[in-house]
PDB file of C-alpha atoms and ligand atoms in Angstrom:
ATOM      1  CA  UNK A   1      27.945 110.889 -31.524  1.00  0.00           C
ATOM      2  CA  UNK A   2      25.558 110.631 -28.571  1.00  0.00           C
ATOM      3  CA  UNK A   3      26.424 112.288 -25.266  1.00  0.00           C
ATOM      4  CA  UNK A   4      26.146 108.894 -23.589  1.00  0.00           C
ATOM      5  CA  UNK A   5      28.609 107.065 -25.844  1.00  0.00           C
ATOM      6  CA  UNK A   6      31.240 109.819 -25.675  1.00  0.00           C
ATOM      7  CA  UNK A   7      31.686 109.844 -21.890  1.00  0.00           C
ATOM      8  CA  UNK A   8      34.138 107.887 -19.742  1.00  0.00           C
ATOM      9  CA  UNK A   9      32.076 108.387 -16.618  1.00  0.00           C
ATOM     10  CA  UNK A  10      28.428 109.429 -16.372  1.00  0.00           C
ATOM     11  CA  UNK A  11      27.987 112.470 -14.124  1.00  0.00           C
ATOM     12  CA  UNK A  12      24.954 114.541 -13.166  1.00  0.00           C
ATOM     13  CA  UNK A  13      26.186 117.084 -15.727  1.00  0.00           C
ATOM     14  CA  UNK A  14      26.165 114.408 -18.455  1.00  0.00           C
ATOM     15  CA  UNK A  15      22.535 113.621 -17.611  1.00  0.00           C
ATOM     16  CA  UNK A  16      21.533 117.266 -17.941  1.00  0.00           C
ATOM     17  CA  UNK A  17      23.316 117.436 -21.322  1.00  0.00           C
ATOM     18  CA  UNK A  18      21.407 114.341 -22.407  1.00  0.00           C
ATOM     19  CA  UNK A  19      18.123 116.046 -21.564  1.00  0.00           C
ATOM     20  CA  UNK A  20      19.175 119.151 -23.515  1.00  0.00           C
ATOM     21  CA  UNK A  21      19.977 116.995 -26.564  1.00  0.00           C
ATOM     22  CA  UNK A  22      16.814 114.918 -26.232  1.00  0.00           C
ATOM     23  CA  UNK A  23      18.818 111.744 -25.588  1.00  0.00           C
ATOM     24  CA  UNK A  24      16.927 109.332 -23.310  1.00  0.00           C
ATOM     25  CA  UNK A  25      18.505 108.214 -20.026  1.00  0.00           C
ATOM     26  CA  UNK A  26      18.587 104.504 -19.093  1.00  0.00           C
ATOM     27  CA  UNK A  27      18.521 103.480 -15.444  1.00  0.00           C
ATOM     28  CA  UNK A  28      18.256 100.112 -13.689  1.00  0.00           C
ATOM     29  CA  UNK A  29      18.603  98.925 -10.130  1.00  0.00           C
ATOM     30  CA  UNK A  30      21.435  96.719  -8.877  1.00  0.00           C
ATOM     31  CA  UNK A  31      22.239  95.634  -5.358  1.00  0.00           C
ATOM     32  CA  UNK A  32      25.346  93.458  -5.613  1.00  0.00           C
ATOM     33  CA  UNK A  33      28.801  93.362  -7.213  1.00  0.00           C
ATOM     34  CA  UNK A  34      28.206  90.742  -9.928  1.00  0.00           C
ATOM     35  CA  UNK A  35      24.973  92.222 -11.277  1.00  0.00           C
ATOM     36  CA  UNK A  36      26.290  95.797 -11.099  1.00  0.00           C
ATOM     37  CA  UNK A  37      29.365  94.777 -13.131  1.00  0.00           C
ATOM     38  CA  UNK A  38      27.194  93.286 -15.892  1.00  0.00           C
ATOM     39  CA  UNK A  39      24.797  96.236 -15.970  1.00  0.00           C
ATOM     40  CA  UNK A  40      27.656  98.759 -16.019  1.00  0.00           C
ATOM     41  CA  UNK A  41      29.493  96.869 -18.786  1.00  0.00           C
ATOM     42  CA  UNK A  42      26.275  96.751 -20.818  1.00  0.00           C
ATOM     43  CA  UNK A  43      26.346 100.554 -20.860  1.00  0.00           C
ATOM     44  CA  UNK A  44      23.570 101.672 -18.511  1.00  0.00           C
ATOM     45  CA  UNK A  45      23.653 105.397 -17.679  1.00  0.00           C
ATOM     46  CA  UNK A  46      22.510 105.239 -14.054  1.00  0.00           C
ATOM     47  CA  UNK A  47      22.547 102.396 -11.508  1.00  0.00           C
ATOM     48  CA  UNK A  48      20.119 102.801  -8.634  1.00  0.00           C
ATOM     49  CA  UNK A  49      20.870 100.940  -5.432  1.00  0.00           C
ATOM     50  CA  UNK A  50      17.154 101.023  -4.690  1.00  0.00           C
ATOM     51  CA  UNK A  51      15.498 100.324  -1.393  1.00  0.00           C
ATOM     52  CA  UNK A  52      13.564  97.774  -3.469  1.00  0.00           C
ATOM     53  CA  UNK A  53      16.461  95.622  -2.184  1.00  0.00           C
ATOM     54  CA  UNK A  54      14.146  95.210   0.791  1.00  0.00           C
ATOM     55  CA  UNK A  55      11.703  93.339  -1.485  1.00  0.00           C
ATOM     56  CA  UNK A  56      13.867  91.512  -4.018  1.00  0.00           C
ATOM     57  CA  UNK A  57      16.968  90.802  -1.938  1.00  0.00           C
ATOM     58  CA  UNK A  58      15.572  90.477   1.598  1.00  0.00           C
ATOM     59  CA  UNK A  59      12.059  89.171   0.838  1.00  0.00           C
ATOM     60  CA  UNK A  60      10.163  91.866   2.736  1.00  0.00           C
ATOM     61  CA  UNK A  61       6.671  92.854   1.607  1.00  0.00           C
ATOM     62  CA  UNK A  62       7.502  96.589   1.646  1.00  0.00           C
ATOM     63  CA  UNK A  63      10.593  98.780   1.382  1.00  0.00           C
ATOM     64  CA  UNK A  64      10.184  99.996   4.961  1.00  0.00           C
ATOM     65  CA  UNK A  65      12.294  97.460   6.910  1.00  0.00           C
ATOM     66  CA  UNK A  66      15.621  97.979   5.106  1.00  0.00           C
ATOM     67  CA  UNK A  67      18.130  99.859   7.244  1.00  0.00           C
ATOM     68  CA  UNK A  68      20.753 102.474   6.439  1.00  0.00           C
ATOM     69  CA  UNK A  69      23.513  99.977   7.298  1.00  0.00           C
ATOM     70  CA  UNK A  70      21.995  97.430   4.881  1.00  0.00           C
ATOM     71  CA  UNK A  71      21.693 100.047   2.092  1.00  0.00           C
ATOM     72  CA  UNK A  72      25.340 101.004   2.641  1.00  0.00           C
ATOM     73  CA  UNK A  73      26.369  97.333   2.418  1.00  0.00           C
ATOM     74  CA  UNK A  74      24.561  96.951  -0.944  1.00  0.00           C
ATOM     75  CA  UNK A  75      25.941 100.259  -2.216  1.00  0.00           C
ATOM     76  CA  UNK A  76      29.526  99.346  -1.311  1.00  0.00           C
ATOM     77  CA  UNK A  77      29.249  96.132  -3.351  1.00  0.00           C
ATOM     78  CA  UNK A  78      27.800  97.986  -6.357  1.00  0.00           C
ATOM     79  CA  UNK A  79      30.300 100.850  -6.297  1.00  0.00           C
ATOM     80  CA  UNK A  80      33.237  98.378  -6.344  1.00  0.00           C
ATOM     81  CA  UNK A  81      31.955  96.974  -9.649  1.00  0.00           C
ATOM     82  CA  UNK A  82      31.106 100.167 -11.492  1.00  0.00           C
ATOM     83  CA  UNK A  83      33.465 101.963 -13.854  1.00  0.00           C
ATOM     84  CA  UNK A  84      31.150 104.142 -15.890  1.00  0.00           C
ATOM     85  CA  UNK A  85      27.578 104.504 -14.643  1.00  0.00           C
ATOM     86  CA  UNK A  86      26.385 107.096 -12.142  1.00  0.00           C
ATOM     87  CA  UNK A  87      25.578 105.295  -8.864  1.00  0.00           C
ATOM     88  CA  UNK A  88      22.573 106.661  -6.964  1.00  0.00           C
ATOM     89  CA  UNK A  89      21.646 105.211  -3.564  1.00  0.00           C
ATOM     90  CA  UNK A  90      18.179 105.326  -1.995  1.00  0.00           C
ATOM     91  CA  UNK A  91      17.929 106.870   1.450  1.00  0.00           C
ATOM     92  CA  UNK A  92      15.876 104.244   3.321  1.00  0.00           C
ATOM     93  CA  UNK A  93      12.723 104.846   5.342  1.00  0.00           C
ATOM     94  CA  UNK A  94      13.549 106.353   8.721  1.00  0.00           C
ATOM     95  CA  UNK A  95      16.913 107.780   7.692  1.00  0.00           C
ATOM     96  CA  UNK A  96      15.712 111.276   6.735  1.00  0.00           C
ATOM     97  CA  UNK A  97      12.125 111.898   7.883  1.00  0.00           C
ATOM     98  CA  UNK A  98      12.994 112.809  11.486  1.00  0.00           C
ATOM     99  CA  UNK A  99      14.757 116.098  10.894  1.00  0.00           C
ATOM    100  CA  UNK A 100      17.158 117.684   8.428  1.00  0.00           C
ATOM    101  CA  UNK A 101      20.213 117.121  10.655  1.00  0.00           C
ATOM    102  CA  UNK A 102      19.520 113.394  10.786  1.00  0.00           C
ATOM    103  CA  UNK A 103      18.903 113.412   7.030  1.00  0.00           C
ATOM    104  CA  UNK A 104      22.265 115.048   6.380  1.00  0.00           C
ATOM    105  CA  UNK A 105      23.999 112.595   8.695  1.00  0.00           C
ATOM    106  CA  UNK A 106      22.450 109.654   6.798  1.00  0.00           C
ATOM    107  CA  UNK A 107      23.366 111.099   3.393  1.00  0.00           C
ATOM    108  CA  UNK A 108      26.942 111.725   4.542  1.00  0.00           C
ATOM    109  CA  UNK A 109      27.231 108.108   5.703  1.00  0.00           C
ATOM    110  CA  UNK A 110      26.096 106.894   2.253  1.00  0.00           C
ATOM    111  CA  UNK A 111      28.617 109.115   0.469  1.00  0.00           C
ATOM    112  CA  UNK A 112      31.510 108.468   2.877  1.00  0.00           C
ATOM    113  CA  UNK A 113      31.093 104.744   3.529  1.00  0.00           C
ATOM    114  CA  UNK A 114      29.814 103.607   0.114  1.00  0.00           C
ATOM    115  CA  UNK A 115      31.466 106.211  -2.153  1.00  0.00           C
ATOM    116  CA  UNK A 116      28.165 106.736  -3.960  1.00  0.00           C
ATOM    117  CA  UNK A 117      27.729 109.503  -6.520  1.00  0.00           C
ATOM    118  CA  UNK A 118      24.329 110.708  -5.277  1.00  0.00           C
ATOM    119  CA  UNK A 119      21.353 109.857  -3.082  1.00  0.00           C
ATOM    120  CA  UNK A 120      17.649 109.487  -3.883  1.00  0.00           C
ATOM    121  CA  UNK A 121      14.925 110.621  -1.504  1.00  0.00           C
ATOM    122  CA  UNK A 122      11.126 110.264  -1.602  1.00  0.00           C
ATOM    123  CA  UNK A 123       8.861 113.300  -1.140  1.00  0.00           C
ATOM    124  CA  UNK A 124       8.316 116.981  -1.910  1.00  0.00           C
ATOM    125  CA  UNK A 125       7.404 119.913   0.326  1.00  0.00           C
ATOM    126  CA  UNK A 126       7.297 117.690   3.457  1.00  0.00           C
ATOM    127  CA  UNK A 127      11.028 116.956   3.245  1.00  0.00           C
ATOM    128  CA  UNK A 128      12.310 120.104   1.518  1.00  0.00           C
ATOM    129  CA  UNK A 129      14.319 121.250   4.548  1.00  0.00           C
ATOM    130  CA  UNK A 130      16.233 117.966   4.508  1.00  0.00           C
ATOM    131  CA  UNK A 131      16.727 118.232   0.745  1.00  0.00           C
ATOM    132  CA  UNK A 132      18.182 121.740   1.132  1.00  0.00           C
ATOM    133  CA  UNK A 133      20.484 120.723   3.971  1.00  0.00           C
ATOM    134  CA  UNK A 134      21.840 117.682   2.105  1.00  0.00           C
ATOM    135  CA  UNK A 135      22.367 119.727  -1.052  1.00  0.00           C
ATOM    136  CA  UNK A 136      24.151 122.448   0.904  1.00  0.00           C
ATOM    137  CA  UNK A 137      26.721 119.828   1.917  1.00  0.00           C
ATOM    138  CA  UNK A 138      27.454 119.225  -1.769  1.00  0.00           C
ATOM    139  CA  UNK A 139      25.624 115.904  -2.026  1.00  0.00           C
ATOM    140  CA  UNK A 140      23.631 115.505  -5.276  1.00  0.00           C
ATOM    141  CA  UNK A 141      19.998 114.463  -4.862  1.00  0.00           C
ATOM    142  CA  UNK A 142      17.570 112.689  -7.163  1.00  0.00           C
ATOM    143  CA  UNK A 143      13.974 113.332  -6.052  1.00  0.00           C
ATOM    144  CA  UNK A 144      11.151 110.750  -6.164  1.00  0.00           C
ATOM    145  CA  UNK A 145       7.456 111.686  -6.519  1.00  0.00           C
ATOM    146  CA  UNK A 146       4.191 109.989  -7.487  1.00  0.00           C
ATOM    147  CA  UNK A 147       3.903 106.511  -6.003  1.00  0.00           C
ATOM    148  CA  UNK A 148       6.340 106.599  -3.087  1.00  0.00           C
ATOM    149  CA  UNK A 149       6.663 103.040  -1.757  1.00  0.00           C
ATOM    150  CA  UNK A 150       7.959 104.239   1.627  1.00  0.00           C
ATOM    151  CA  UNK A 151       4.523 105.865   2.175  1.00  0.00           C
ATOM    152  CA  UNK A 152       2.557 102.726   1.282  1.00  0.00           C
ATOM    153  CA  UNK A 153       0.946 102.620   4.728  1.00  0.00           C
ATOM    154  CA  UNK A 154      -0.441 106.126   4.161  1.00  0.00           C
ATOM    155  CA  UNK A 155      -1.631 105.387   0.581  1.00  0.00           C
ATOM    156  CA  UNK A 156      -2.888 101.914   1.489  1.00  0.00           C
ATOM    157  CA  UNK A 157      -2.505 100.701  -2.115  1.00  0.00           C
ATOM    158  CA  UNK A 158      -0.042 100.616  -5.027  1.00  0.00           C
ATOM    159  CA  UNK A 159      -2.551 101.989  -7.585  1.00  0.00           C
ATOM    160  CA  UNK A 160      -1.715 104.820 -10.025  1.00  0.00           C
ATOM    161  CA  UNK A 161      -1.136 108.143  -8.212  1.00  0.00           C
ATOM    162  CA  UNK A 162      -2.096 111.739  -9.067  1.00  0.00           C
ATOM    163  CA  UNK A 163      -5.130 110.922 -11.222  1.00  0.00           C
ATOM    164  CA  UNK A 164      -7.133 113.626  -9.420  1.00  0.00           C
ATOM    165  CA  UNK A 165      -6.399 117.322 -10.039  1.00  0.00           C
ATOM    166  CA  UNK A 166      -5.501 118.135  -6.432  1.00  0.00           C
ATOM    167  CA  UNK A 167      -2.821 115.459  -6.217  1.00  0.00           C
ATOM    168  CA  UNK A 168      -1.565 116.247  -9.733  1.00  0.00           C
ATOM    169  CA  UNK A 169      -1.214 119.951  -8.828  1.00  0.00           C
ATOM    170  CA  UNK A 170       0.735 119.089  -5.682  1.00  0.00           C
ATOM    171  CA  UNK A 171       3.020 116.808  -7.687  1.00  0.00           C
ATOM    172  CA  UNK A 172       3.732 119.584 -10.206  1.00  0.00           C
ATOM    173  CA  UNK A 173       4.510 122.021  -7.351  1.00  0.00           C
ATOM    174  CA  UNK A 174       6.721 119.489  -5.586  1.00  0.00           C
ATOM    175  CA  UNK A 175       8.669 118.759  -8.769  1.00  0.00           C
ATOM    176  CA  UNK A 176       9.292 122.500  -9.252  1.00  0.00           C
ATOM    177  CA  UNK A 177      10.306 122.815  -5.594  1.00  0.00           C
ATOM    178  CA  UNK A 178      12.849 119.993  -5.933  1.00  0.00           C
ATOM    179  CA  UNK A 179      14.278 121.555  -9.087  1.00  0.00           C
ATOM    180  CA  UNK A 180      14.528 124.996  -7.445  1.00  0.00           C
ATOM    181  CA  UNK A 181      16.225 123.485  -4.391  1.00  0.00           C
ATOM    182  CA  UNK A 182      18.907 122.058  -6.704  1.00  0.00           C
ATOM    183  CA  UNK A 183      18.056 118.369  -7.228  1.00  0.00           C
ATOM    184  CA  UNK A 184      19.749 117.051 -10.395  1.00  0.00           C
ATOM    185  CA  UNK A 185      16.866 114.777 -11.471  1.00  0.00           C
ATOM    186  CA  UNK A 186      13.540 113.412 -10.304  1.00  0.00           C
ATOM    187  CA  UNK A 187      11.892 109.990 -10.567  1.00  0.00           C
ATOM    188  CA  UNK A 188       8.134 109.903 -11.246  1.00  0.00           C
ATOM    189  CA  UNK A 189       6.564 106.576 -10.328  1.00  0.00           C
ATOM    190  CA  UNK A 190       3.212 105.226 -11.556  1.00  0.00           C
ATOM    191  CA  UNK A 191       1.378 108.400 -12.599  1.00  0.00           C
ATOM    192  CA  UNK A 192      -0.618 109.191 -15.770  1.00  0.00           C
ATOM    193  CA  UNK A 193       1.645 109.548 -18.832  1.00  0.00           C
ATOM    194  CA  UNK A 194       0.089 112.881 -19.756  1.00  0.00           C
ATOM    195  CA  UNK A 195       0.961 114.387 -16.368  1.00  0.00           C
ATOM    196  CA  UNK A 196       4.523 113.001 -16.449  1.00  0.00           C
ATOM    197  CA  UNK A 197       5.056 114.433 -19.948  1.00  0.00           C
ATOM    198  CA  UNK A 198       3.872 117.837 -18.723  1.00  0.00           C
ATOM    199  CA  UNK A 199       6.239 117.753 -15.727  1.00  0.00           C
ATOM    200  CA  UNK A 200       9.210 116.746 -17.898  1.00  0.00           C
ATOM    201  CA  UNK A 201       8.472 119.528 -20.368  1.00  0.00           C
ATOM    202  CA  UNK A 202       8.330 122.103 -17.572  1.00  0.00           C
ATOM    203  CA  UNK A 203      11.513 121.106 -15.753  1.00  0.00           C
ATOM    204  CA  UNK A 204      15.107 121.766 -16.821  1.00  0.00           C
ATOM    205  CA  UNK A 205      16.339 118.727 -14.838  1.00  0.00           C
ATOM    206  CA  UNK A 206      15.868 115.190 -16.219  1.00  0.00           C
ATOM    207  CA  UNK A 207      12.703 113.330 -15.274  1.00  0.00           C
ATOM    208  CA  UNK A 208      13.048 109.530 -15.057  1.00  0.00           C
ATOM    209  CA  UNK A 209       9.842 107.532 -15.239  1.00  0.00           C
ATOM    210  CA  UNK A 210       8.675 104.150 -13.992  1.00  0.00           C
ATOM    211  CA  UNK A 211       5.119 103.531 -15.074  1.00  0.00           C
ATOM    212  CA  UNK A 212       4.951 107.153 -16.260  1.00  0.00           C
ATOM    213  CA  UNK A 213       4.877 106.744 -20.044  1.00  0.00           C
ATOM    214  CA  UNK A 214       7.378 107.674 -22.750  1.00  0.00           C
ATOM    215  CA  UNK A 215       7.185 111.475 -22.623  1.00  0.00           C
ATOM    216  CA  UNK A 216       9.808 111.729 -19.870  1.00  0.00           C
ATOM    217  CA  UNK A 217      13.607 111.966 -20.179  1.00  0.00           C
ATOM    218  CA  UNK A 218      14.467 108.412 -19.197  1.00  0.00           C
ATOM    219  CA  UNK A 219      13.224 105.122 -17.762  1.00  0.00           C
ATOM    220  CA  UNK A 220      14.019 103.007 -14.717  1.00  0.00           C
ATOM    221  CA  UNK A 221      13.049  99.439 -13.850  1.00  0.00           C
ATOM    222  CA  UNK A 222      13.912  97.042 -11.054  1.00  0.00           C
ATOM    223  CA  UNK A 223      16.413  94.593 -12.563  1.00  0.00           C
ATOM    224  CA  UNK A 224      14.819  91.492 -11.022  1.00  0.00           C
ATOM    225  CA  UNK A 225      11.499  92.470 -12.656  1.00  0.00           C
ATOM    226  CA  UNK A 226      12.866  93.195 -16.143  1.00  0.00           C
ATOM    227  CA  UNK A 227      14.909  89.980 -16.135  1.00  0.00           C
ATOM    228  CA  UNK A 228      11.835  87.968 -15.173  1.00  0.00           C
ATOM    229  CA  UNK A 229      13.136  86.784 -11.802  1.00  0.00           C
ATOM    230  CA  UNK A 230      10.107  88.073  -9.893  1.00  0.00           C
ATOM    231  CA  UNK A 231       7.175  86.084 -11.203  1.00  0.00           C
ATOM    232  CA  UNK A 232       4.299  87.355  -9.072  1.00  0.00           C
ATOM    233  CA  UNK A 233       4.869  91.050  -9.849  1.00  0.00           C
ATOM    234  CA  UNK A 234       3.213  91.942 -13.158  1.00  0.00           C
ATOM    235  CA  UNK A 235       2.164  95.599 -13.405  1.00  0.00           C
ATOM    236  CA  UNK A 236       1.143  96.973 -16.804  1.00  0.00           C
ATOM    237  CA  UNK A 237       4.291  99.137 -17.056  1.00  0.00           C
ATOM    238  CA  UNK A 238       6.700  96.206 -16.730  1.00  0.00           C
ATOM    239  CA  UNK A 239       8.383  94.837 -19.858  1.00  0.00           C
ATOM    240  CA  UNK A 240      10.203  91.537 -19.248  1.00  0.00           C
ATOM    241  CA  UNK A 241      13.353  91.126 -21.328  1.00  0.00           C
ATOM    242  CA  UNK A 242      14.126  87.597 -20.092  1.00  0.00           C
ATOM    243  CA  UNK A 243      12.332  84.844 -18.251  1.00  0.00           C
ATOM    244  CA  UNK A 244      15.171  84.089 -15.862  1.00  0.00           C
ATOM    245  CA  UNK A 245      12.967  82.437 -13.242  1.00  0.00           C
ATOM    246  CA  UNK A 246      12.201  79.627 -15.695  1.00  0.00           C
ATOM    247  CA  UNK A 247      15.781  79.419 -16.989  1.00  0.00           C
ATOM    248  CA  UNK A 248      17.300  79.329 -13.490  1.00  0.00           C
ATOM    249  CA  UNK A 249      14.896  76.627 -12.340  1.00  0.00           C
ATOM    250  CA  UNK A 250      15.617  74.535 -15.465  1.00  0.00           C
ATOM    251  CA  UNK A 251      19.385  74.860 -14.919  1.00  0.00           C
ATOM    252  CA  UNK A 252      19.107  73.963 -11.226  1.00  0.00           C
ATOM    253  CA  UNK A 253      16.862  71.010 -12.136  1.00  0.00           C
ATOM    254  CA  UNK A 254      19.500  69.712 -14.588  1.00  0.00           C
ATOM    255  CA  UNK A 255      22.238  70.121 -11.976  1.00  0.00           C
ATOM    256  CA  UNK A 256      20.215  68.172  -9.403  1.00  0.00           C
ATOM    257  CA  UNK A 257      19.637  65.360 -11.928  1.00  0.00           C
ATOM    258  CA  UNK A 258      23.354  65.288 -12.835  1.00  0.00           C
ATOM    259  CA  UNK A 259      24.415  65.105  -9.181  1.00  0.00           C
ATOM    260  CA  UNK A 260      21.912  62.347  -8.388  1.00  0.00           C
ATOM    261  CA  UNK A 261      22.926  60.283 -11.435  1.00  0.00           C
ATOM    262  CA  UNK A 262      26.659  60.878 -10.766  1.00  0.00           C
ATOM    263  CA  UNK A 263      26.955  62.403 -14.253  1.00  0.00           C
ATOM    264  CA  UNK A 264      28.524  65.428 -12.515  1.00  0.00           C
ATOM    265  CA  UNK A 265      31.430  65.720 -12.001  1.00  0.00           C
ATOM    266  CA  UNK A 266      32.932  63.705 -14.845  1.00  0.00           C
ATOM    267  CA  UNK A 267      36.612  62.787 -15.237  1.00  0.00           C
ATOM    268  CA  UNK A 268      37.529  66.122 -16.808  1.00  0.00           C
ATOM    269  CA  UNK A 269      35.856  68.008 -13.985  1.00  0.00           C
ATOM    270  CA  UNK A 270      38.022  66.565 -11.206  1.00  0.00           C
ATOM    271  CA  UNK A 271      41.686  66.611 -10.121  1.00  0.00           C
TER     272      UNK A 271
HETATM  273  O1  KIV B 301      13.823 101.303  -4.986  1.00  0.00           O
HETATM  274  C1  KIV B 301      13.637 101.320  -6.211  1.00  0.00           C
HETATM  275  O2  KIV B 301      13.890 100.357  -6.929  1.00  0.00           O
HETATM  276  C2  KIV B 301      13.082 102.536  -6.791  1.00  0.00           C
HETATM  277  C3  KIV B 301      12.684 102.494  -8.230  1.00  0.00           C
HETATM  278  C4  KIV B 301      11.410 101.773  -8.361  1.00  0.00           C
HETATM  279  C5  KIV B 301      12.629 103.840  -8.825  1.00  0.00           C
HETATM  280  O3  KIV B 301      12.935 103.516  -6.125  1.00  0.00           O
END
């Protein structure tokens, strides 16, 4: 029996057992009650309340505008729906970069007000003091390296990261630093598959990839992308499992036609 199928509730310990056994970890984002319920019931291991909510829920161009209060609102809705998956909540831009005290305060708010299982935070050596302080309060952290969308204004582009040796070396050091500090997992976004495989092989903690190839310990995608709701976003790493944008528009089109023609509601659909 797999580790995943034998557990009532996925914990950080379960994820580390999965890595030990070579069982891949599945992770998807969710931002609201209804979607989180479906994803949890389908058997996902980890639900990420990602700050990608800023893009797909709020319509912002970047993840920067979403606030801590808004992340907590999304997380509260997700946590209410989830019975089995581990719920990880992104610490939004501006909630941890100032200093480690502020970072701890933000992480405590997420845990206390949303009842999350863990937080996710972007960065390596630059934020290690905050990582240590949050961990010392007993709050589990998932790291995030490679393409870090909260730093898009510094990068200036969403192209593949760490292709050059200097950046790859820093990423390897940062991943080790996060593991040594006590993070339970790390996300690697949009980096060469060969580098991601090397990092996963050299860490004891699970490495979850997005655009990082198959040699890591698990995969994460944004649910709106994998369900085909976001039509403009088409990176090479994205596999679409549905074309919901088309299906939703067809359904709405039929509804409009039925309302206009007074086909809806019929006699059985009224009191
Ligand atoms: O916010 C998010 O959805 C993420 C994933 C892309 C890993 O951080």
